[in-house]
């Protein structure tokens, strides 16, 4: 696992959103799940400092002959420790997922990204559908079903993300996996900030 930190974050958001705090740091990352073995994930704050990019290099969901139930569904849970200037809170604005899929006609694939803050009562969910027939690179975006904000009153947040992808059980060969060009499954998480 590796992570990169950028400073001087500026974000233009919607509604009550405001410019981001001057300082933002990722101080720790932990990873757990069948879709992200140790060393196969990295997190960066994207150019412009308005999004997180999560890249998974060994994420493969597949069905077909000689596969098991554990092959049909994968997940990857990341926990990010973030530090930023006091007086702000943030939420996810939208997500975009890029990867490769081979889904035959009549077969359905799904991916869901779920976000929450440790200690907060609610979570935001983003879902995409990968229906057959599909064969090639995909880049799909989603908006949240619910906006949830990090707690006010501090300068840190523990931000949890869980990515789950699955394919409906079938004897047909189907695949959701890393993009063959970049060798990554990438989730970009746009952030918005506001004053507490």
PDB file of N, CA and C in Angstrom, residues 1-4 26 28-45 52-57 59 74-82 90 92 97 112-118 123 157-164 185-189:
ATOM      1  N   UNK A   1       0.844  -1.184   0.000  1.00  0.00           N
ATOM      2  CA  UNK A   1       0.000   0.000   0.000  1.00  0.00           C
ATOM      3  C   UNK A   1       0.876   1.229   0.000  1.00  0.00           C
ATOM      4  N   UNK A   2       0.566   2.184  -0.880  1.00  0.00           N
ATOM      5  CA  UNK A   2       1.272   3.448  -0.828  1.00  0.00           C
ATOM      6  C   UNK A   2       0.248   4.557  -0.963  1.00  0.00           C
ATOM      7  N   UNK A   3       0.584   5.720  -0.433  1.00  0.00           N
ATOM      8  CA  UNK A   3      -0.304   6.855  -0.573  1.00  0.00           C
ATOM      9  C   UNK A   3       0.524   8.111  -0.744  1.00  0.00           C
ATOM     10  N   UNK A   4      -0.088   9.077  -1.425  1.00  0.00           N
ATOM     11  CA  UNK A   4       0.573  10.329  -1.744  1.00  0.00           C
ATOM     12  C   UNK A   4      -0.267  11.464  -1.199  1.00  0.00           C
ATOM     13  N   UNK A  26      -3.059  12.645   4.103  1.00  0.00           N
ATOM     14  CA  UNK A  26      -3.395  11.261   4.385  1.00  0.00           C
ATOM     15  C   UNK A  26      -2.314  10.747   5.325  1.00  0.00           C
ATOM     16  N   UNK A  28      -2.595   7.727   7.130  1.00  0.00           N
ATOM     17  CA  UNK A  28      -2.577   6.282   7.255  1.00  0.00           C
ATOM     18  C   UNK A  28      -3.611   5.639   6.360  1.00  0.00           C
ATOM     19  N   UNK A  29      -3.302   4.438   5.883  1.00  0.00           N
ATOM     20  CA  UNK A  29      -4.211   3.675   5.029  1.00  0.00           C
ATOM     21  C   UNK A  29      -4.165   2.221   5.465  1.00  0.00           C
ATOM     22  N   UNK A  30      -5.333   1.609   5.640  1.00  0.00           N
ATOM     23  CA  UNK A  30      -5.380   0.165   5.848  1.00  0.00           C
ATOM     24  C   UNK A  30      -6.326  -0.449   4.829  1.00  0.00           C
ATOM     25  N   UNK A  31      -6.045  -1.703   4.444  1.00  0.00           N
ATOM     26  CA  UNK A  31      -6.763  -2.373   3.365  1.00  0.00           C
ATOM     27  C   UNK A  31      -7.165  -3.763   3.831  1.00  0.00           C
ATOM     28  N   UNK A  32      -8.371  -4.171   3.462  1.00  0.00           N
ATOM     29  CA  UNK A  32      -8.858  -5.500   3.800  1.00  0.00           C
ATOM     30  C   UNK A  32      -9.839  -5.940   2.717  1.00  0.00           C
ATOM     31  N   UNK A  33      -9.738  -7.192   2.269  1.00  0.00           N
ATOM     32  CA  UNK A  33     -10.735  -7.704   1.335  1.00  0.00           C
ATOM     33  C   UNK A  33     -10.165  -8.628   0.293  1.00  0.00           C
ATOM     34  N   UNK A  34     -11.056  -9.416  -0.294  1.00  0.00           N
ATOM     35  CA  UNK A  34     -10.655 -10.408  -1.289  1.00  0.00           C
ATOM     36  C   UNK A  34     -10.211  -9.774  -2.599  1.00  0.00           C
ATOM     37  N   UNK A  35     -10.574  -8.517  -2.843  1.00  0.00           N
ATOM     38  CA  UNK A  35     -10.225  -7.865  -4.101  1.00  0.00           C
ATOM     39  C   UNK A  35      -8.965  -7.030  -4.041  1.00  0.00           C
ATOM     40  N   UNK A  36      -8.319  -6.970  -2.881  1.00  0.00           N
ATOM     41  CA  UNK A  36      -7.116  -6.132  -2.773  1.00  0.00           C
ATOM     42  C   UNK A  36      -6.096  -6.786  -1.839  1.00  0.00           C
ATOM     43  N   UNK A  37      -5.394  -7.807  -2.313  1.00  0.00           N
ATOM     44  CA  UNK A  37      -4.316  -8.386  -1.510  1.00  0.00           C
ATOM     45  C   UNK A  37      -3.282  -7.323  -1.149  1.00  0.00           C
ATOM     46  N   UNK A  38      -2.511  -7.586  -0.108  1.00  0.00           N
ATOM     47  CA  UNK A  38      -1.505  -6.630   0.359  1.00  0.00           C
ATOM     48  C   UNK A  38      -0.628  -6.157  -0.798  1.00  0.00           C
ATOM     49  N   UNK A  39      -0.428  -4.856  -0.890  1.00  0.00           N
ATOM     50  CA  UNK A  39       0.434  -4.272  -1.909  1.00  0.00           C
ATOM     51  C   UNK A  39      -0.233  -4.016  -3.246  1.00  0.00           C
ATOM     52  N   UNK A  40      -1.527  -4.317  -3.371  1.00  0.00           N
ATOM     53  CA  UNK A  40      -2.191  -4.187  -4.672  1.00  0.00           C
ATOM     54  C   UNK A  40      -3.061  -2.936  -4.784  1.00  0.00           C
ATOM     55  N   UNK A  41      -3.020  -2.049  -3.786  1.00  0.00           N
ATOM     56  CA  UNK A  41      -3.845  -0.839  -3.810  1.00  0.00           C
ATOM     57  C   UNK A  41      -2.990   0.377  -3.513  1.00  0.00           C
ATOM     58  N   UNK A  42      -3.326   1.486  -4.145  1.00  0.00           N
ATOM     59  CA  UNK A  42      -2.701   2.751  -3.773  1.00  0.00           C
ATOM     60  C   UNK A  42      -3.725   3.871  -3.837  1.00  0.00           C
ATOM     61  N   UNK A  43      -3.486   4.912  -3.053  1.00  0.00           N
ATOM     62  CA  UNK A  43      -4.406   6.041  -2.924  1.00  0.00           C
ATOM     63  C   UNK A  43      -3.621   7.324  -3.137  1.00  0.00           C
ATOM     64  N   UNK A  44      -4.143   8.207  -3.972  1.00  0.00           N
ATOM     65  CA  UNK A  44      -3.544   9.526  -4.148  1.00  0.00           C
ATOM     66  C   UNK A  44      -4.649  10.577  -4.110  1.00  0.00           C
ATOM     67  N   UNK A  45      -4.261  11.797  -3.773  1.00  0.00           N
ATOM     68  CA  UNK A  45      -5.154  12.937  -3.929  1.00  0.00           C
ATOM     69  C   UNK A  45      -4.889  13.485  -5.315  1.00  0.00           C
ATOM     70  N   UNK A  52     -10.095  11.918  -4.581  1.00  0.00           N
ATOM     71  CA  UNK A  52      -9.215  10.813  -4.243  1.00  0.00           C
ATOM     72  C   UNK A  52      -9.240   9.812  -5.380  1.00  0.00           C
ATOM     73  N   UNK A  53      -8.081   9.305  -5.748  1.00  0.00           N
ATOM     74  CA  UNK A  53      -7.986   8.223  -6.731  1.00  0.00           C
ATOM     75  C   UNK A  53      -7.535   6.957  -6.017  1.00  0.00           C
ATOM     76  N   UNK A  54      -8.354   5.922  -6.099  1.00  0.00           N
ATOM     77  CA  UNK A  54      -8.021   4.629  -5.522  1.00  0.00           C
ATOM     78  C   UNK A  54      -7.791   3.670  -6.681  1.00  0.00           C
ATOM     79  N   UNK A  55      -6.626   3.056  -6.720  1.00  0.00           N
ATOM     80  CA  UNK A  55      -6.274   2.155  -7.824  1.00  0.00           C
ATOM     81  C   UNK A  55      -5.999   0.760  -7.270  1.00  0.00           C
ATOM     82  N   UNK A  56      -6.686  -0.221  -7.838  1.00  0.00           N
ATOM     83  CA  UNK A  56      -6.568  -1.617  -7.416  1.00  0.00           C
ATOM     84  C   UNK A  56      -5.988  -2.417  -8.576  1.00  0.00           C
ATOM     85  N   UNK A  57      -4.867  -3.092  -8.355  1.00  0.00           N
ATOM     86  CA  UNK A  57      -4.166  -3.756  -9.462  1.00  0.00           C
ATOM     87  C   UNK A  57      -4.433  -5.255  -9.566  1.00  0.00           C
ATOM     88  N   UNK A  59      -7.732  -6.692  -8.844  1.00  0.00           N
ATOM     89  CA  UNK A  59      -9.178  -6.848  -8.629  1.00  0.00           C
ATOM     90  C   UNK A  59      -9.777  -7.589  -9.822  1.00  0.00           C
ATOM     91  N   UNK A  74     -16.145  -9.873  -5.293  1.00  0.00           N
ATOM     92  CA  UNK A  74     -14.934  -9.406  -4.608  1.00  0.00           C
ATOM     93  C   UNK A  74     -15.247  -8.092  -3.903  1.00  0.00           C
ATOM     94  N   UNK A  75     -14.476  -7.822  -2.860  1.00  0.00           N
ATOM     95  CA  UNK A  75     -14.621  -6.528  -2.199  1.00  0.00           C
ATOM     96  C   UNK A  75     -13.253  -6.030  -1.760  1.00  0.00           C
ATOM     97  N   UNK A  76     -13.184  -4.741  -1.539  1.00  0.00           N
ATOM     98  CA  UNK A  76     -11.967  -4.119  -1.024  1.00  0.00           C
ATOM     99  C   UNK A  76     -12.385  -2.982  -0.113  1.00  0.00           C
ATOM    100  N   UNK A  77     -12.013  -3.086   1.165  1.00  0.00           N
ATOM    101  CA  UNK A  77     -12.333  -2.033   2.127  1.00  0.00           C
ATOM    102  C   UNK A  77     -11.070  -1.280   2.478  1.00  0.00           C
ATOM    103  N   UNK A  78     -11.098   0.042   2.262  1.00  0.00           N
ATOM    104  CA  UNK A  78      -9.987   0.917   2.621  1.00  0.00           C
ATOM    105  C   UNK A  78     -10.421   1.833   3.749  1.00  0.00           C
ATOM    106  N   UNK A  79      -9.546   2.018   4.710  1.00  0.00           N
ATOM    107  CA  UNK A  79      -9.760   2.978   5.785  1.00  0.00           C
ATOM    108  C   UNK A  79      -8.654   4.015   5.698  1.00  0.00           C
ATOM    109  N   UNK A  80      -9.042   5.276   5.493  1.00  0.00           N
ATOM    110  CA  UNK A  80      -8.093   6.371   5.329  1.00  0.00           C
ATOM    111  C   UNK A  80      -8.152   7.280   6.549  1.00  0.00           C
ATOM    112  N   UNK A  81      -7.009   7.555   7.144  1.00  0.00           N
ATOM    113  CA  UNK A  81      -6.909   8.554   8.202  1.00  0.00           C
ATOM    114  C   UNK A  81      -6.514   9.877   7.566  1.00  0.00           C
ATOM    115  N   UNK A  82      -7.370  10.869   7.686  1.00  0.00           N
ATOM    116  CA  UNK A  82      -7.151  12.165   7.052  1.00  0.00           C
ATOM    117  C   UNK A  82      -7.004  13.250   8.104  1.00  0.00           C
ATOM    118  N   UNK A  90     -16.165  17.461   5.134  1.00  0.00           N
ATOM    119  CA  UNK A  90     -16.264  17.118   3.721  1.00  0.00           C
ATOM    120  C   UNK A  90     -17.198  15.941   3.514  1.00  0.00           C
ATOM    121  N   UNK A  92     -18.491  13.075   0.048  1.00  0.00           N
ATOM    122  CA  UNK A  92     -18.263  12.648  -1.325  1.00  0.00           C
ATOM    123  C   UNK A  92     -19.301  13.308  -2.222  1.00  0.00           C
ATOM    124  N   UNK A  97     -15.855   5.081 -11.944  1.00  0.00           N
ATOM    125  CA  UNK A  97     -15.114   3.824 -11.898  1.00  0.00           C
ATOM    126  C   UNK A  97     -14.686   3.454 -13.314  1.00  0.00           C
ATOM    127  N   UNK A 112     -20.605  -1.596  -6.468  1.00  0.00           N
ATOM    128  CA  UNK A 112     -21.129  -0.639  -5.494  1.00  0.00           C
ATOM    129  C   UNK A 112     -19.985  -0.094  -4.657  1.00  0.00           C
ATOM    130  N   UNK A 113     -19.929   1.217  -4.538  1.00  0.00           N
ATOM    131  CA  UNK A 113     -18.970   1.885  -3.666  1.00  0.00           C
ATOM    132  C   UNK A 113     -19.736   2.502  -2.507  1.00  0.00           C
ATOM    133  N   UNK A 114     -19.331   2.162  -1.290  1.00  0.00           N
ATOM    134  CA  UNK A 114     -19.980   2.650  -0.088  1.00  0.00           C
ATOM    135  C   UNK A 114     -18.972   3.431   0.741  1.00  0.00           C
ATOM    136  N   UNK A 115     -19.383   4.593   1.248  1.00  0.00           N
ATOM    137  CA  UNK A 115     -18.502   5.457   2.033  1.00  0.00           C
ATOM    138  C   UNK A 115     -19.168   5.820   3.347  1.00  0.00           C
ATOM    139  N   UNK A 116     -18.376   5.855   4.415  1.00  0.00           N
ATOM    140  CA  UNK A 116     -18.869   6.362   5.680  1.00  0.00           C
ATOM    141  C   UNK A 116     -17.699   6.880   6.503  1.00  0.00           C
ATOM    142  N   UNK A 117     -18.032   7.569   7.580  1.00  0.00           N
ATOM    143  CA  UNK A 117     -17.043   8.094   8.518  1.00  0.00           C
ATOM    144  C   UNK A 117     -17.190   7.347   9.829  1.00  0.00           C
ATOM    145  N   UNK A 118     -16.089   6.892  10.371  1.00  0.00           N
ATOM    146  CA  UNK A 118     -16.137   6.189  11.644  1.00  0.00           C
ATOM    147  C   UNK A 118     -16.831   7.060  12.686  1.00  0.00           C
ATOM    148  N   UNK A 123     -24.279   6.176   5.780  1.00  0.00           N
ATOM    149  CA  UNK A 123     -23.284   5.978   4.734  1.00  0.00           C
ATOM    150  C   UNK A 123     -23.866   6.362   3.387  1.00  0.00           C
ATOM    151  N   UNK A 157     -10.462  12.901  10.301  1.00  0.00           N
ATOM    152  CA  UNK A 157     -11.600  12.032  10.001  1.00  0.00           C
ATOM    153  C   UNK A 157     -11.062  10.676   9.594  1.00  0.00           C
ATOM    154  N   UNK A 158     -11.768   9.640   9.992  1.00  0.00           N
ATOM    155  CA  UNK A 158     -11.471   8.295   9.512  1.00  0.00           C
ATOM    156  C   UNK A 158     -12.528   7.985   8.459  1.00  0.00           C
ATOM    157  N   UNK A 159     -12.066   7.887   7.207  1.00  0.00           N
ATOM    158  CA  UNK A 159     -12.928   7.776   6.034  1.00  0.00           C
ATOM    159  C   UNK A 159     -12.854   6.343   5.529  1.00  0.00           C
ATOM    160  N   UNK A 160     -13.991   5.658   5.511  1.00  0.00           N
ATOM    161  CA  UNK A 160     -14.056   4.251   5.111  1.00  0.00           C
ATOM    162  C   UNK A 160     -14.697   4.122   3.743  1.00  0.00           C
ATOM    163  N   UNK A 161     -14.087   3.303   2.900  1.00  0.00           N
ATOM    164  CA  UNK A 161     -14.620   3.034   1.570  1.00  0.00           C
ATOM    165  C   UNK A 161     -14.639   1.538   1.342  1.00  0.00           C
ATOM    166  N   UNK A 162     -15.757   1.020   0.846  1.00  0.00           N
ATOM    167  CA  UNK A 162     -15.848  -0.395   0.508  1.00  0.00           C
ATOM    168  C   UNK A 162     -16.324  -0.531  -0.930  1.00  0.00           C
ATOM    169  N   UNK A 163     -15.503  -1.141  -1.778  1.00  0.00           N
ATOM    170  CA  UNK A 163     -15.852  -1.411  -3.168  1.00  0.00           C
ATOM    171  C   UNK A 163     -16.222  -2.881  -3.299  1.00  0.00           C
ATOM    172  N   UNK A 164     -17.423  -3.143  -3.827  1.00  0.00           N
ATOM    173  CA  UNK A 164     -17.864  -4.512  -4.065  1.00  0.00           C
ATOM    174  C   UNK A 164     -18.320  -4.634  -5.505  1.00  0.00           C
ATOM    175  N   UNK A 185      -7.972  -1.169 -11.737  1.00  0.00           N
ATOM    176  CA  UNK A 185      -9.360  -0.778 -11.591  1.00  0.00           C
ATOM    177  C   UNK A 185      -9.320   0.500 -10.764  1.00  0.00           C
ATOM    178  N   UNK A 186      -9.840   1.591 -11.301  1.00  0.00           N
ATOM    179  CA  UNK A 186      -9.684   2.900 -10.669  1.00  0.00           C
ATOM    180  C   UNK A 186     -11.030   3.447 -10.237  1.00  0.00           C
ATOM    181  N   UNK A 187     -11.091   3.934  -9.000  1.00  0.00           N
ATOM    182  CA  UNK A 187     -12.266   4.630  -8.489  1.00  0.00           C
ATOM    183  C   UNK A 187     -11.841   6.050  -8.132  1.00  0.00           C
ATOM    184  N   UNK A 188     -12.426   7.026  -8.806  1.00  0.00           N
ATOM    185  CA  UNK A 188     -12.177   8.432  -8.474  1.00  0.00           C
ATOM    186  C   UNK A 188     -13.339   8.943  -7.639  1.00  0.00           C
ATOM    187  N   UNK A 189     -13.029   9.491  -6.470  1.00  0.00           N
ATOM    188  CA  UNK A 189     -14.035   9.970  -5.533  1.00  0.00           C
ATOM    189  C   UNK A 189     -13.918  11.486  -5.442  1.00  0.00           C
TER     190      UNK A 189
END
